[in-house]
Tab-separated table of C-alpha atoms in Angstrom:
chain	number	residue	atom	x	y	z
W	1	MET	CA	56.066	21.160	42.311
W	2	SER	CA	55.486	24.615	42.234
W	3	ILE	CA	54.288	24.444	38.285
W	4	ALA	CA	52.909	20.918	38.350
W	5	PHE	CA	50.454	21.220	41.107
W	6	PRO	CA	48.795	23.988	39.846
W	7	THR	CA	48.913	22.930	36.390
W	8	ILE	CA	47.141	19.260	37.591
W	9	LEU	CA	44.394	21.578	39.916
W	10	ILE	CA	43.254	23.094	36.171
W	11	PHE	CA	43.161	19.942	34.957
W	12	PHE	CA	40.979	19.063	37.382
W	13	LEU	CA	38.865	21.696	37.321
W	14	ILE	CA	37.885	21.680	33.659
W	15	LEU	CA	37.748	17.785	33.622
W	16	PRO	CA	33.624	17.982	35.059
W	17	GLY	CA	32.853	20.328	31.722
W	18	PHE	CA	34.754	17.718	29.045
W	19	ILE	CA	32.791	14.971	31.270
W	20	PHE	CA	29.816	17.010	30.319
W	21	ASN	CA	30.816	17.415	26.343
W	22	LEU	CA	30.875	13.983	26.402
W	23	TYR	CA	28.521	12.701	27.492
W	24	PHE	CA	25.787	15.632	26.095
W	25	TYR	CA	27.007	14.543	22.437
W	26	ASN	CA	26.877	11.199	23.165
W	27	ILE	CA	24.217	8.892	21.845
W	28	GLU	CA	23.389	4.977	21.879
W	29	ASN	CA	27.218	5.148	22.505
W	30	THR	CA	28.495	7.293	19.715
W	31	GLN	CA	29.747	10.515	19.273
W	32	LEU	CA	27.334	12.799	17.730
W	33	SER	CA	29.915	16.080	18.102
W	34	TYR	CA	31.596	17.136	14.983
W	35	ALA	CA	32.702	20.283	15.843
W	36	PRO	CA	36.599	21.602	15.635
W	37	LEU	CA	38.650	20.500	19.083
W	38	THR	CA	38.984	25.195	19.616
W	39	ARG	CA	35.063	24.747	19.746
W	40	LYS	CA	34.904	21.561	21.891
W	41	THR	CA	37.414	23.309	24.317
W	42	VAL	CA	35.707	26.811	24.909
W	43	SER	CA	32.165	25.252	25.419
W	44	SER	CA	33.927	22.439	27.540
W	45	VAL	CA	35.735	25.281	29.720
W	46	PHE	CA	32.910	27.275	29.578
W	47	ALA	CA	30.448	24.121	31.292
W	48	ALA	CA	33.757	23.523	33.609
W	49	MET	CA	33.139	27.260	34.789
W	50	LEU	CA	28.956	27.041	35.266
W	51	LEU	CA	29.614	23.227	37.099
W	52	ASN	CA	32.682	24.989	39.120
W	53	LEU	CA	30.139	27.944	39.868
W	54	PHE	CA	27.196	25.768	41.117
W	55	GLY	CA	29.722	23.582	43.124
W	56	PHE	CA	32.120	25.410	44.537
W	57	PRO	CA	30.026	27.170	47.392
W	58	PHE	CA	29.636	22.993	48.480
W	59	LEU	CA	33.134	22.966	48.696
W	60	VAL	CA	33.788	26.553	50.879
W	61	TYR	CA	31.209	24.918	53.002
W	62	PHE	CA	31.855	21.612	53.760
W	63	SER	CA	36.339	22.474	54.643
W	64	HIS	CA	34.589	25.184	56.930
W	65	GLY	CA	35.554	27.601	54.920
W	66	ALA	CA	39.782	26.466	54.683
W	67	LEU	CA	39.339	25.928	50.802
W	68	ASN	CA	37.840	28.859	49.164
W	69	THR	CA	38.618	31.375	46.530
W	70	SER	CA	41.627	33.518	47.997
W	71	LEU	CA	43.230	30.190	48.754
W	72	LEU	CA	42.810	28.598	45.220
W	73	PHE	CA	44.344	31.651	43.800
W	74	THR	CA	47.330	31.782	45.335
W	75	VAL	CA	47.627	28.279	44.784
W	76	LEU	CA	46.829	28.296	40.981
W	77	SER	CA	49.361	31.420	40.817
W	78	ALA	CA	52.484	29.477	41.541
W	79	ILE	CA	54.547	32.392	43.195
W	80	PRO	CA	56.940	30.520	45.934
W	81	SER	CA	56.095	32.783	48.714
W	82	GLY	CA	54.503	32.654	52.251
W	83	PRO	CA	51.148	31.960	51.697
W	84	TYR	CA	51.675	29.824	48.647
W	85	GLU	CA	53.471	27.597	51.381
W	86	THR	CA	50.781	28.139	53.745
W	87	ALA	CA	47.702	27.997	51.308
W	88	LEU	CA	49.886	24.368	50.139
W	89	HIS	CA	49.763	23.143	53.061
W	90	THR	CA	46.085	24.033	54.030
W	91	LEU	CA	45.605	22.284	50.410
W	92	GLY	CA	47.339	18.893	51.786
W	93	ASP	CA	44.875	18.694	55.393
W	94	ASP	CA	41.703	19.043	52.973
W	95	PHE	CA	42.932	17.161	50.770
W	96	SER	CA	40.767	14.087	51.356
W	97	ILE	CA	37.952	16.863	50.908
W	98	LEU	CA	39.033	18.141	47.814
W	99	LEU	CA	39.278	14.989	46.016
W	100	ILE	CA	35.730	13.950	46.781
W	101	TYR	CA	34.685	17.146	45.567
W	102	PHE	CA	35.959	16.755	42.005
W	103	VAL	CA	34.797	13.237	42.288
W	104	LEU	CA	30.826	14.591	42.956
W	105	LEU	CA	31.651	17.061	40.515
W	106	SER	CA	32.424	14.923	37.741
W	107	LEU	CA	29.613	12.254	39.131
W	108	PHE	CA	27.614	15.676	38.489
W	109	ALA	CA	28.569	16.811	35.360
W	110	TYR	CA	27.698	13.052	33.992
W	111	ILE	CA	24.095	12.670	35.494
W	112	THR	CA	23.306	16.341	34.130
W	113	ALA	CA	24.673	15.614	30.835
W	114	ILE	CA	22.513	12.603	30.610
W	115	VAL	CA	19.778	14.383	32.198
W	116	PHE	CA	19.992	16.774	30.352
W	117	ARG	CA	19.767	14.905	26.897
W	118	TRP	CA	16.591	12.885	27.940
W	119	LEU	CA	14.955	16.621	28.909
W	120	ILE	CA	15.840	17.743	24.992
W	121	LYS	CA	14.618	14.242	23.380
W	122	ARG	CA	11.532	14.166	25.751
W	123	PHE	CA	10.203	17.735	24.978
W	124	ASP	CA	11.366	17.380	21.405
W	125	LEU	CA	13.504	20.554	21.730
W	126	GLU	CA	15.646	18.816	18.710
W	127	HIS	CA	13.368	20.918	16.476
W	128	ILE	CA	14.609	24.241	18.175
W	129	GLY	CA	18.428	24.903	15.842
W	130	PHE	CA	20.378	25.409	19.362
W	131	PHE	CA	19.530	22.155	20.459
W	132	ARG	CA	19.681	20.014	17.511
W	133	LEU	CA	23.084	17.989	16.717
W	134	ASP	CA	25.252	18.309	13.746
W	135	ASN	CA	23.956	15.407	11.951
W	136	PRO	CA	21.246	15.240	9.525
W	137	TRP	CA	21.585	11.884	8.833
W	138	TYR	CA	20.746	10.529	12.595
W	139	TYR	CA	17.714	12.751	12.363
W	140	LEU	CA	17.064	11.213	9.286
W	141	PHE	CA	17.399	7.719	9.624
W	142	SER	CA	15.700	7.809	13.483
W	143	GLY	CA	12.712	9.858	11.663
W	144	TYR	CA	12.579	11.928	13.340
W	145	ASP	CA	11.317	15.453	11.433
W	146	TRP	CA	8.375	13.842	10.447
W	147	LYS	CA	5.277	16.208	11.366
W	148	SER	CA	2.354	13.496	11.228
W	149	GLY	CA	2.836	10.168	12.254
W	150	THR	CA	5.876	8.382	12.826
W	151	PRO	CA	7.446	5.851	9.872
W	152	ASP	CA	7.762	1.978	11.459
W	153	PHE	CA	10.552	1.373	9.468
W	154	VAL	CA	13.246	2.515	7.017
W	155	MET	CA	14.100	1.234	3.348
W	156	ILE	CA	17.147	1.255	1.688
W	157	ALA	CA	18.086	0.932	-1.822
W	158	ALA	CA	21.347	1.525	-2.657
W	159	THR	CA	23.174	1.304	-6.379
W	160	LEU	CA	26.567	-0.236	-6.384
W	161	GLN	CA	29.571	-1.344	-9.308
W	162	LEU	CA	30.335	-4.861	-9.142
W	163	GLY	CA	32.648	-4.962	-12.153
W	164	ASN	CA	31.366	-3.820	-14.857
W	165	ASP	CA	28.065	-4.087	-14.114
W	166	VAL	CA	25.713	-1.817	-11.918
W	167	TYR	CA	23.196	-3.513	-9.131
W	168	LEU	CA	20.447	-1.849	-7.230
W	169	TYR	CA	19.808	-3.511	-3.237
W	170	VAL	CA	17.037	-3.319	-1.648
W	171	GLY	CA	17.019	-3.553	1.693
W	172	ILE	CA	15.266	-3.059	5.421
W	173	LEU	CA	17.500	-0.171	7.443
W	174	GLU	CA	18.636	-1.986	10.379
W	175	ASP	CA	21.818	0.207	11.922
W	176	TYR	CA	24.251	2.421	10.853
W	177	PHE	CA	27.675	3.769	11.646
W	178	PHE	CA	29.406	7.330	11.139
W	179	ASP	CA	32.950	7.989	10.343
W	180	ASP	CA	34.591	10.457	12.487
W	181	LYS	CA	33.744	13.139	10.733
W	182	GLY	CA	29.769	11.914	11.065
W	183	ASN	CA	29.337	11.064	7.402
W	184	ILE	CA	28.008	7.681	7.092
W	185	ASP	CA	30.530	4.647	7.172
W	186	ARG	CA	28.116	2.255	6.981
W	187	LEU	CA	24.687	0.766	6.642
W	188	VAL	CA	23.378	-2.556	7.767
W	189	LEU	CA	20.628	-3.997	5.755
W	190	THR	CA	17.904	-6.724	6.413
W	191	ASP	CA	15.969	-8.844	3.586
W	192	VAL	CA	18.443	-7.699	0.880
W	193	LYS	CA	17.262	-8.033	-2.633
W	194	ARG	CA	19.399	-6.917	-5.716
W	195	ARG	CA	18.704	-6.851	-9.550
W	196	LYS	CA	20.793	-5.201	-12.108
W	197	ILE	CA	20.131	-1.550	-12.584
W	198	GLY	CA	19.477	-2.365	-16.332
W	199	LEU	CA	16.444	-4.812	-15.621
W	200	ASP	CA	13.630	-2.170	-14.897
W	201	LYS	CA	10.441	-2.963	-15.041
W	202	HIS	CA	9.348	-3.054	-18.972
W	203	GLN	CA	12.434	-5.190	-19.990
W	204	VAL	CA	11.269	-8.029	-17.880
W	205	PRO	CA	8.736	-10.608	-19.403
W	206	ALA	CA	5.618	-10.078	-16.159
W	207	GLY	CA	5.799	-12.839	-13.686
W	208	GLU	CA	9.401	-13.242	-14.162
W	209	ALA	CA	11.615	-12.136	-11.142
W	210	ARG	CA	13.581	-9.027	-11.644
W	211	PHE	CA	15.047	-9.206	-7.924
W	212	TYR	CA	16.766	-12.460	-6.060
W	213	PRO	CA	17.118	-12.459	-2.437
W	214	VAL	CA	20.991	-11.748	-1.255
W	215	ASP	CA	21.661	-15.193	1.396
W	216	GLY	CA	22.675	-13.786	5.105
W	217	ASP	CA	20.905	-12.277	7.582
W	218	TYR	CA	22.451	-8.914	7.552
W	219	PHE	CA	23.995	-7.450	4.372
W	220	VAL	CA	26.577	-4.438	5.065
W	221	LEU	CA	26.812	-1.613	2.448
W	222	LYS	CA	29.999	0.324	2.898
W	223	TYR	CA	28.259	4.198	2.029
W	224	ALA	CA	31.706	4.764	0.403
W	225	GLU	CA	31.360	2.406	-2.300
W	226	ALA	CA	27.425	3.350	-2.986
W	227	LYS	CA	26.756	5.109	-6.243
W	228	ASN	CA	23.346	6.891	-4.879
W	229	LEU	CA	21.261	6.151	-2.133
W	230	ASN	CA	17.203	6.449	-1.836
W	231	VAL	CA	15.563	6.247	1.486
W	232	GLN	CA	11.725	5.572	1.731
W	233	PHE	CA	9.918	5.281	5.044
W	234	ILE	CA	7.172	2.855	5.189
W	235	GLN	CA	4.120	2.997	7.605
W	236	LEU	CA	2.553	0.200	9.157
W	237	GLU	CA	-1.551	0.964	10.382
W	238	LYS	CA	-3.205	-1.749	12.461
W	239	ILE	CA	-6.870	-2.617	10.018
W	240	PRO	CA	-9.504	-3.980	12.407
E	1	MET	CA	23.201	3.486	15.546
E	2	LYS	CA	19.420	1.530	15.354
E	3	ALA	CA	18.099	2.575	12.581
E	4	LEU	CA	13.907	3.617	13.198
E	5	MET	CA	11.968	0.972	14.031
E	6	SER	CA	8.583	0.786	15.829
E	7	GLU	CA	7.969	-1.973	18.395
E	8	GLU	CA	4.949	-3.238	16.292
E	9	PHE	CA	7.369	-3.614	12.954
E	10	LYS	CA	9.651	-5.143	15.472
E	11	LYS	CA	7.110	-7.709	16.401
E	12	ILE	CA	5.655	-8.738	13.198
E	13	SER	CA	9.106	-8.612	11.077
E	14	ARG	CA	9.487	-12.222	12.950
E	15	ASN	CA	6.503	-13.701	11.940
E	16	PRO	CA	7.030	-15.733	8.820
E	17	GLU	CA	3.726	-14.210	7.181
E	18	TRP	CA	5.574	-11.191	7.089
E	19	ARG	CA	8.659	-12.416	5.556
E	20	ARG	CA	6.441	-14.233	2.639
E	21	ALA	CA	4.921	-10.777	2.672
E	22	LEU	CA	8.305	-9.615	1.708
E	23	GLN	CA	9.116	-12.105	-0.738
E	24	ALA	CA	5.909	-11.811	-2.149
E	25	GLY	CA	7.309	-8.093	-2.680
E	26	VAL	CA	5.086	-6.204	-0.790
E	27	LEU	CA	8.106	-3.763	-0.167
E	28	LYS	CA	9.049	-3.474	-4.172
E	29	VAL	CA	5.320	-2.583	-4.862
E	30	ILE	CA	5.143	0.285	-2.571
E	31	GLY	CA	8.783	1.252	-3.052
E	32	GLY	CA	8.332	1.712	-6.410
E	33	GLY	CA	5.164	3.609	-6.441
E	34	SER	CA	3.830	7.361	-5.317
E	35	ASP	CA	3.569	8.634	-1.551
E	36	GLY	CA	1.170	7.090	0.266
E	37	LYS	CA	0.589	3.794	-1.584
E	38	SER	CA	-0.188	1.220	0.045
E	39	GLU	CA	-0.553	-2.660	0.283
E	40	VAL	CA	-2.578	-4.697	2.566
E	41	ILE	CA	-1.000	-7.777	4.898
E	42	THR	CA	-2.184	-9.759	7.028
E	43	VAL	CA	0.175	-10.794	9.994
E	44	GLY	CA	-1.384	-13.420	12.296
E	45	LYS	CA	-4.783	-12.882	12.458
E	46	GLN	CA	-4.390	-8.549	12.300
E	47	LYS	CA	-4.476	-7.000	8.766
E	48	TYR	CA	-1.720	-4.367	8.151
E	49	ARG	CA	-1.696	-1.586	5.378
E	50	VAL	CA	2.336	-0.717	4.800
E	51	SER	CA	2.294	2.093	2.760
E	52	LEU	CA	4.853	4.521	1.591
E	53	MET	CA	5.047	7.708	3.885
E	54	ARG	CA	3.774	11.780	2.294
E	55	ARG	CA	6.799	14.039	2.242
E	56	ASP	CA	6.094	15.389	5.493
E	57	LEU	CA	9.476	15.670	6.867
E	58	GLN	CA	10.395	19.525	8.791
E	59	GLU	CA	14.195	19.845	7.554
E	60	SER	CA	15.864	19.402	4.227
E	61	TYR	CA	18.787	16.556	4.437
E	62	PRO	CA	21.493	15.991	2.471
E	63	SER	CA	21.163	14.684	-1.240
């Protein structure tokens, strides 16, 4: 008990920091943080410190001073003594307040992470390196970094080897997925056409189709199997 | 994750005339050309200039 309780307490104290980290880097239900575990842990613990620094005065206020820093340190020290026993009893008396504190602080961490991410997007702060996610593919395929105008969609051309032949696939990028290291795992294309790479313009008589459409609504392209990838951005402009 | 797709494009991409333009090879013509190359297509009563964007990216990307 004397060892387990401080451990549980520490866990609940740093949990909001991990929740913040989890949702701050969550874009469209995908984690876009590929930092090493050590860095993630350090930033989560730092976020937990800030969150507790903000929330702790409220805990002291609503427990009428019973749950305070002195009590917290006594419990965390886990030294079996009179003050420790008294602190545990006090904690037991105000356990519901402590529980509500952890729940509310975790909720606050979740909301703060989402609001911060929204603010970064809203005010285009990702142009600043500090706020930028460590995933250039994300910015490339979301067309984020164009200086003037915004593309309307992304066109992909990829070469794939099938048997002894190399084919060129061209289609409109609909979705893309990352692996756990932040590299592209697969691309989902629509309106896909393909041709043998050898059928270049000058080798096919004018008027003959070089490409032929691939049947189906979605074409899943495994990035690892692509020899190379060409990305083009297309813009639509209404003509009055 | 969802790739970049403007509302305007989502709207016209469901139109059979857009699909006809695709079959006619509008993207191949543009995609095979140089920056800024464009084609005009008609979807419904609206005309669109479909063009390949010029390279004015602010950041460098993985090769």
